[in-house]
PDB file of C-alpha atoms in Angstrom:
ATOM      1  CA  MET A   1     -13.502  49.713  -0.947  1.00 52.00           C
ATOM      2  CA  LYS A   2     -16.748  49.867  -3.277  1.00 52.00           C
ATOM      3  CA  ILE A   3     -18.041  46.712  -3.934  1.00 55.00           C
ATOM      4  CA  SER A   4     -19.681  46.550  -7.525  1.00 66.00           C
ATOM      5  CA  LYS A   5     -22.794  44.689  -8.466  1.00 69.00           C
ATOM      6  CA  ASN A   6     -20.627  42.735 -11.129  1.00 74.00           C
ATOM      7  CA  MET A   7     -18.168  41.687  -8.408  1.00 78.00           C
ATOM      8  CA  ASN A   8     -20.783  40.141  -6.233  1.00 82.00           C
ATOM      9  CA  ILE A   9     -22.685  38.395  -8.914  1.00 86.00           C
ATOM     10  CA  ARG A  10     -19.260  36.978 -10.045  1.00 85.00           C
ATOM     11  CA  ARG A  11     -18.393  35.894  -6.527  1.00 86.00           C
ATOM     12  CA  ILE A  12     -21.770  34.209  -5.999  1.00 90.00           C
ATOM     13  CA  ILE A  13     -21.219  32.239  -9.192  1.00 92.00           C
ATOM     14  CA  GLN A  14     -17.816  31.253  -8.213  1.00 92.00           C
ATOM     15  CA  VAL A  15     -19.023  30.038  -5.155  1.00 92.00           C
ATOM     16  CA  LEU A  16     -21.747  27.799  -6.202  1.00 95.00           C
ATOM     17  CA  THR A  17     -19.689  26.253  -9.352  1.00 95.00           C
ATOM     18  CA  LEU A  18     -16.849  25.650  -6.806  1.00 94.00           C
ATOM     19  CA  ALA A  19     -19.200  24.096  -4.485  1.00 94.00           C
ATOM     20  CA  ILE A  20     -20.643  21.824  -6.929  1.00 95.00           C
ATOM     21  CA  SER A  21     -17.305  20.967  -8.032  1.00 94.00           C
ATOM     22  CA  ILE A  22     -16.100  19.499  -4.882  1.00 93.00           C
ATOM     23  CA  VAL A  23     -19.626  17.781  -4.155  1.00 94.00           C
ATOM     24  CA  ALA A  24     -19.012  16.080  -7.705  1.00 93.00           C
ATOM     25  CA  PHE A  25     -15.466  14.921  -6.937  1.00 92.00           C
ATOM     26  CA  VAL A  26     -16.753  13.248  -3.850  1.00 92.00           C
ATOM     27  CA  ILE A  27     -19.629  11.490  -5.873  1.00 94.00           C
ATOM     28  CA  PHE A  28     -17.493  10.648  -8.485  1.00 92.00           C
ATOM     29  CA  ILE A  29     -14.951   8.884  -6.399  1.00 89.00           C
ATOM     30  CA  LYS A  30     -17.637   7.475  -4.093  1.00 89.00           C
ATOM     31  CA  ASN A  31     -19.268   5.678  -7.254  1.00 90.00           C
ATOM     32  CA  LYS A  32     -15.656   4.774  -8.781  1.00 86.00           C
ATOM     33  CA  LYS A  33     -16.158   6.652 -11.905  1.00 89.00           C
ATOM     34  CA  GLU A  34     -13.087   8.794 -11.124  1.00 89.00           C
ATOM     35  CA  SER A  35     -12.005   8.154 -14.925  1.00 91.00           C
ATOM     36  CA  ILE A  36     -15.002  10.325 -16.417  1.00 92.00           C
ATOM     37  CA  LEU A  37     -14.275  13.083 -13.680  1.00 92.00           C
ATOM     38  CA  LEU A  38     -10.404  13.094 -14.545  1.00 93.00           C
ATOM     39  CA  LEU A  39     -11.330  13.201 -18.341  1.00 94.00           C
ATOM     40  CA  TRP A  40     -13.719  16.322 -17.774  1.00 92.00           C
ATOM     41  CA  MET A  41     -11.259  17.894 -15.672  1.00 93.00           C
ATOM     42  CA  LEU A  42      -8.432  17.384 -18.244  1.00 92.00           C
ATOM     43  CA  GLY A  43     -10.634  18.683 -20.917  1.00 91.00           C
ATOM     44  CA  VAL A  44     -11.583  21.933 -19.179  1.00 89.00           C
ATOM     45  CA  SER A  45      -7.807  22.103 -18.282  1.00 88.00           C
ATOM     46  CA  LEU A  46      -6.955  22.108 -22.058  1.00 87.00           C
ATOM     47  CA  SER A  47      -9.474  24.715 -22.700  1.00 83.00           C
ATOM     48  CA  SER A  48      -7.148  27.224 -20.640  1.00 81.00           C
ATOM     49  CA  LEU A  49      -4.737  27.396 -23.857  1.00 78.00           C
ATOM     50  CA  ILE A  50      -7.706  29.499 -25.244  1.00 80.00           C
ATOM     51  CA  PHE A  51      -9.468  31.220 -22.261  1.00 78.00           C
ATOM     52  CA  GLY A  52      -6.778  30.963 -19.391  1.00 76.00           C
ATOM     53  CA  ARG A  53      -7.463  29.475 -16.105  1.00 84.00           C
ATOM     54  CA  ILE A  54     -11.069  29.450 -16.027  1.00 87.00           C
ATOM     55  CA  PHE A  55     -10.859  25.845 -14.531  1.00 90.00           C
ATOM     56  CA  CYS A  56      -9.138  26.887 -11.535  1.00 90.00           C
ATOM     57  CA  GLY A  57     -11.072  29.677 -11.067  1.00 90.00           C
ATOM     58  CA  TYR A  58     -14.498  28.250 -11.059  1.00 92.00           C
ATOM     59  CA  PHE A  59     -14.410  24.207 -11.737  1.00 93.00           C
ATOM     60  CA  CYS A  60     -11.679  22.995  -9.535  1.00 94.00           C
ATOM     61  CA  PRO A  61     -12.498  20.926  -6.626  1.00 94.00           C
ATOM     62  CA  PHE A  62      -9.077  21.568  -4.984  1.00 95.00           C
ATOM     63  CA  HIS A  63      -9.248  25.190  -5.248  1.00 94.00           C
ATOM     64  CA  ALA A  64     -13.062  24.734  -3.624  1.00 95.00           C
ATOM     65  CA  PHE A  65     -11.391  23.017  -0.675  1.00 95.00           C
ATOM     66  CA  ASP A  66      -8.589  25.594  -0.594  1.00 94.00           C
ATOM     67  CA  LYS A  67     -10.940  28.547  -0.552  1.00 92.00           C
ATOM     68  CA  GLY A  68     -13.272  26.809   2.124  1.00 93.00           C
ATOM     69  CA  TRP A  69     -10.196  25.502   4.548  1.00 95.00           C
ATOM     70  CA  GLY A  70      -8.209  28.807   4.043  1.00 92.00           C
ATOM     71  CA  TYR A  71     -11.211  30.800   5.406  1.00 92.00           C
ATOM     72  CA  ILE A  72     -11.354  28.272   8.482  1.00 95.00           C
ATOM     73  CA  VAL A  73      -7.746  28.688   8.932  1.00 94.00           C
ATOM     74  CA  ASN A  74      -7.951  32.476   8.782  1.00 91.00           C
ATOM     75  CA  LYS A  75     -10.864  32.516  11.019  1.00 93.00           C
ATOM     76  CA  LEU A  76      -8.837  30.569  13.697  1.00 94.00           C
ATOM     77  CA  GLY A  77      -5.764  32.679  13.337  1.00 93.00           C
ATOM     78  CA  LEU A  78      -3.573  29.783  12.347  1.00 93.00           C
ATOM     79  CA  LYS A  79      -0.703  29.611   9.550  1.00 92.00           C
ATOM     80  CA  LYS A  80       0.093  27.089   7.095  1.00 95.00           C
ATOM     81  CA  ILE A  81       3.463  25.970   6.472  1.00 96.00           C
ATOM     82  CA  LYS A  82       5.479  27.909   3.863  1.00 95.00           C
ATOM     83  CA  THR A  83       6.449  26.015   0.694  1.00 95.00           C
ATOM     84  CA  PRO A  84      10.132  24.680   1.260  1.00 94.00           C
ATOM     85  CA  SER A  85      12.604  26.216  -1.154  1.00 94.00           C
ATOM     86  CA  LEU A  86      13.761  22.850  -2.250  1.00 95.00           C
ATOM     87  CA  LEU A  87       9.955  22.078  -3.705  1.00 93.00           C
ATOM     88  CA  LYS A  88      10.236  25.295  -5.904  1.00 93.00           C
ATOM     89  CA  LYS A  89      12.931  23.859  -7.762  1.00 94.00           C
ATOM     90  CA  GLY A  90      12.163  22.503 -11.327  1.00 93.00           C
ATOM     91  CA  SER A  91      14.162  19.638 -11.023  1.00 95.00           C
ATOM     92  CA  ILE A  92      12.077  18.587  -8.013  1.00 94.00           C
ATOM     93  CA  TYR A  93       8.416  19.641  -8.805  1.00 94.00           C
ATOM     94  CA  TYR A  94       8.365  18.988 -12.465  1.00 94.00           C
ATOM     95  CA  PRO A  95       9.002  15.431 -12.299  1.00 95.00           C
ATOM     96  CA  ILE A  96       6.090  14.840  -9.357  1.00 94.00           C
ATOM     97  CA  SER A  97       3.611  16.841 -11.497  1.00 94.00           C
ATOM     98  CA  VAL A  98       4.411  14.994 -14.605  1.00 94.00           C
ATOM     99  CA  ILE A  99       3.927  11.537 -12.805  1.00 94.00           C
ATOM    100  CA  LEU A 100       0.781  12.449 -11.487  1.00 93.00           C
ATOM    101  CA  LEU A 101      -0.336  13.928 -14.975  1.00 94.00           C
ATOM    102  CA  ILE A 102       0.856  10.432 -16.515  1.00 94.00           C
ATOM    103  CA  LEU A 103      -1.339   8.676 -13.846  1.00 92.00           C
ATOM    104  CA  ILE A 104      -4.137  10.748 -14.923  1.00 93.00           C
ATOM    105  CA  LEU A 105      -3.913   9.763 -18.530  1.00 93.00           C
ATOM    106  CA  LEU A 106      -3.289   6.201 -17.590  1.00 92.00           C
ATOM    107  CA  LYS A 107      -6.696   6.354 -15.236  1.00 91.00           C
ATOM    108  CA  ILE A 108      -8.189   7.745 -18.526  1.00 91.00           C
ATOM    109  CA  SER A 109      -7.214   5.489 -20.863  1.00 92.00           C
ATOM    110  CA  GLY A 110      -9.029   2.728 -18.644  1.00 88.00           C
ATOM    111  CA  LEU A 111     -12.281   3.758 -20.311  1.00 86.00           C
ATOM    112  CA  ILE A 112     -11.125   1.891 -23.300  1.00 89.00           C
ATOM    113  CA  ILE A 113      -8.462  -0.169 -22.429  1.00 86.00           C
ATOM    114  CA  PRO A 114      -8.023  -2.775 -19.472  1.00 82.00           C
ATOM    115  CA  ILE A 115      -5.748  -0.579 -17.283  1.00 77.00           C
ATOM    116  CA  LYS A 116      -6.800  -0.243 -13.698  1.00 78.00           C
ATOM    117  CA  ILE A 117      -5.641   2.201 -11.188  1.00 77.00           C
ATOM    118  CA  LYS A 118      -7.775   1.748  -8.193  1.00 74.00           C
ATOM    119  CA  ILE A 119      -6.117   4.337  -5.805  1.00 75.00           C
ATOM    120  CA  PRO A 120      -7.739   7.821  -6.088  1.00 77.00           C
ATOM    121  CA  PHE A 121      -4.073   9.286  -6.019  1.00 83.00           C
ATOM    122  CA  LEU A 122      -5.317  12.895  -6.511  1.00 88.00           C
ATOM    123  CA  ILE A 123      -6.796  13.027  -3.182  1.00 90.00           C
ATOM    124  CA  VAL A 124      -3.031  13.667  -1.955  1.00 92.00           C
ATOM    125  CA  ALA A 125      -3.845  17.399  -2.995  1.00 94.00           C
ATOM    126  CA  PHE A 126      -6.238  17.992   0.011  1.00 95.00           C
ATOM    127  CA  PRO A 127      -3.590  17.071   2.736  1.00 95.00           C
ATOM    128  CA  ILE A 128      -1.108  19.190   1.005  1.00 96.00           C
ATOM    129  CA  LEU A 129      -3.446  22.065   0.676  1.00 96.00           C
ATOM    130  CA  ALA A 130      -4.572  21.819   4.212  1.00 96.00           C
ATOM    131  CA  LEU A 131      -0.985  22.033   5.779  1.00 96.00           C
ATOM    132  CA  PHE A 132       1.053  24.150   3.127  1.00 97.00           C
ATOM    133  CA  THR A 133       0.373  27.437   1.488  1.00 95.00           C
ATOM    134  CA  SER A 134      -1.686  27.442  -1.416  1.00 94.00           C
ATOM    135  CA  ASP A 135       1.196  27.928  -3.933  1.00 94.00           C
ATOM    136  CA  LEU A 136       2.685  24.575  -3.114  1.00 95.00           C
ATOM    137  CA  TRP A 137      -0.273  22.800  -5.071  1.00 96.00           C
ATOM    138  CA  HIS A 138      -1.329  25.418  -7.528  1.00 93.00           C
ATOM    139  CA  ASN A 139       1.914  26.561  -8.736  1.00 92.00           C
ATOM    140  CA  TYR A 140       4.179  23.403  -8.429  1.00 94.00           C
ATOM    141  CA  LEU A 141       2.625  20.228  -8.121  1.00 95.00           C
ATOM    142  CA  CYS A 142      -0.785  20.238  -9.675  1.00 95.00           C
ATOM    143  CA  PRO A 143      -0.797  18.098 -12.885  1.00 94.00           C
ATOM    144  CA  PHE A 144      -3.457  20.189 -14.432  1.00 92.00           C
ATOM    145  CA  GLY A 145      -1.493  23.341 -13.991  1.00 88.00           C
ATOM    146  CA  LEU A 146       1.268  21.966 -15.997  1.00 86.00           C
ATOM    147  CA  ILE A 147      -1.180  22.411 -19.139  1.00 85.00           C
ATOM    148  CA  MET A 148      -2.406  25.920 -17.794  1.00 83.00           C
ATOM    149  CA  LYS A 149       1.239  27.356 -17.626  1.00 80.00           C
ATOM    150  CA  LEU A 150       1.099  27.348 -21.291  1.00 78.00           C
ATOM    151  CA  PRO A 151       0.694  30.225 -23.239  1.00 72.00           C
ATOM    152  CA  SER A 152      -2.900  31.408 -23.587  1.00 69.00           C
ATOM    153  CA  LEU A 153      -4.701  32.930 -26.384  1.00 66.00           C
ATOM    154  CA  ASN A 154      -7.076  35.129 -24.025  1.00 71.00           C
ATOM    155  CA  ARG A 155      -7.348  34.989 -20.433  1.00 76.00           C
ATOM    156  CA  LEU A 156     -11.058  35.492 -19.415  1.00 77.00           C
ATOM    157  CA  LEU A 157     -12.106  37.239 -16.117  1.00 78.00           C
ATOM    158  CA  MET A 158      -8.611  37.583 -15.259  1.00 83.00           C
ATOM    159  CA  PRO A 159      -8.028  40.687 -13.047  1.00 86.00           C
ATOM    160  CA  ASN A 160      -5.799  43.372 -14.283  1.00 89.00           C
ATOM    161  CA  ILE A 161      -3.833  46.179 -12.248  1.00 92.00           C
ATOM    162  CA  ASP A 162      -4.776  49.784 -13.086  1.00 91.00           C
ATOM    163  CA  ASN A 163      -1.342  51.378 -12.621  1.00 88.00           C
ATOM    164  CA  HIS A 164      -2.726  54.988 -12.593  1.00 89.00           C
ATOM    165  CA  SER A 165      -4.606  54.485  -9.647  1.00 91.00           C
ATOM    166  CA  CYS A 166      -2.220  51.704  -7.999  1.00 92.00           C
ATOM    167  CA  THR A 167      -0.089  53.318  -5.269  1.00 91.00           C
ATOM    168  CA  ASN A 168       1.989  50.033  -4.828  1.00 91.00           C
ATOM    169  CA  CYS A 169       1.022  49.377  -1.422  1.00 92.00           C
ATOM    170  CA  ASN A 170       1.639  45.661  -1.912  1.00 92.00           C
ATOM    171  CA  LEU A 171      -1.572  44.475  -0.385  1.00 93.00           C
ATOM    172  CA  CYS A 172      -2.681  42.808  -3.248  1.00 93.00           C
ATOM    173  CA  LYS A 173       0.768  41.065  -3.629  1.00 93.00           C
ATOM    174  CA  LYS A 174       0.591  39.861   0.124  1.00 92.00           C
ATOM    175  CA  ALA A 175      -3.130  38.641  -0.376  1.00 92.00           C
ATOM    176  CA  CYS A 176      -2.168  36.395  -3.608  1.00 93.00           C
ATOM    177  CA  PRO A 177      -2.121  32.835  -2.624  1.00 92.00           C
ATOM    178  CA  THR A 178      -0.174  31.883  -5.739  1.00 91.00           C
ATOM    179  CA  GLU A 179       2.456  34.523  -5.896  1.00 91.00           C
ATOM    180  CA  ALA A 180       1.045  35.750  -9.176  1.00 92.00           C
ATOM    181  CA  ILE A 181       1.591  39.362  -8.482  1.00 93.00           C
ATOM    182  CA  GLU A 182       4.985  41.228  -9.149  1.00 91.00           C
ATOM    183  CA  LEU A 183       6.409  44.173  -9.027  1.00 87.00           C
ATOM    184  CA  ASN A 184       8.053  44.998 -12.661  1.00 83.00           C
ATOM    185  CA  ASN A 185       9.563  48.444 -13.606  1.00 81.00           C
ATOM    186  CA  GLU A 186       7.655  50.057 -10.463  1.00 83.00           C
ATOM    187  CA  LYS A 187       4.375  48.668 -11.818  1.00 88.00           C
ATOM    188  CA  MET A 188       2.225  45.984 -10.205  1.00 91.00           C
ATOM    189  CA  LYS A 189       1.543  43.121 -12.571  1.00 91.00           C
ATOM    190  CA  ILE A 190      -0.369  39.900 -12.610  1.00 91.00           C
ATOM    191  CA  ILE A 191       1.303  36.998 -14.215  1.00 88.00           C
ATOM    192  CA  GLY A 192      -1.543  35.239 -15.898  1.00 84.00           C
ATOM    193  CA  SER A 193      -0.171  31.381 -16.230  1.00 83.00           C
ATOM    194  CA  LYS A 194      -0.125  31.799 -12.036  1.00 88.00           C
ATOM    195  CA  CYS A 195      -3.380  33.433 -11.367  1.00 90.00           C
ATOM    196  CA  ILE A 196      -6.103  31.078 -10.175  1.00 90.00           C
ATOM    197  CA  LEU A 197      -8.805  33.694 -10.339  1.00 90.00           C
ATOM    198  CA  CYS A 198      -9.695  33.713  -6.686  1.00 90.00           C
ATOM    199  CA  TYR A 199      -9.911  37.596  -6.775  1.00 89.00           C
ATOM    200  CA  GLU A 200      -8.419  38.025  -3.327  1.00 90.00           C
ATOM    201  CA  CYS A 201      -6.482  40.782  -4.773  1.00 91.00           C
ATOM    202  CA  GLU A 202      -9.650  42.560  -5.837  1.00 89.00           C
ATOM    203  CA  LYS A 203     -11.155  42.075  -2.531  1.00 87.00           C
ATOM    204  CA  ILE A 204      -8.408  43.784  -0.594  1.00 91.00           C
ATOM    205  CA  CYS A 205      -7.226  46.597  -2.916  1.00 91.00           C
ATOM    206  CA  LYS A 206      -8.478  49.960  -1.200  1.00 89.00           C
ATOM    207  CA  PHE A 207      -8.055  51.702  -4.210  1.00 89.00           C
ATOM    208  CA  ASP A 208     -10.366  49.845  -6.664  1.00 88.00           C
ATOM    209  CA  SER A 209      -7.223  49.366  -8.866  1.00 91.00           C
ATOM    210  CA  ILE A 210      -8.061  45.625  -9.683  1.00 89.00           C
ATOM    211  CA  LYS A 211     -10.245  45.639 -12.870  1.00 83.00           C
ATOM    212  CA  ILE A 212     -11.786  42.536 -14.517  1.00 78.00           C
TER     213      ILE A 212
END
């Protein structure tokens, strides 16, 4: 597979922004400024209604951890636990993610009204991402993901599949950590509401069928 200059530049930018995001997350938590951090994260998440899941791809500390930890897990030849079917049911995961979103809103409201939630509850994402496959957090439990599942006017930097050169080999589908690629009418398609802009599909495609 030929790696383009644009692809390399995009990967460098993504690595830098994700690294900054996880460092910022640690600093804000350590300095007990989580409310400000959550306000920023929520604001960028809301921008997904216009631009798609840019937050996930470039600014999410959980995605940053997932990428780094996933690299180590793959190098060690380890496997994560597959998401249990029970947790894929809307009656289970929606209440959990809604509760987390409510806690986020309460935490942010503490900037202007006397509400104190001292526990940094979103750190629960890290053990979930460490033990289970990525889709459990990104697709089902992430409270910011609730917002980003809503229809978007445009999805910047999202990959698309050129079905003229695609051979339906399923390599991209297997590589996608959030099950965002599906075979529909004998054509591979990327589901924008699930794509977190990790570009694993683009990296693994042998036919340069993944276009940005």
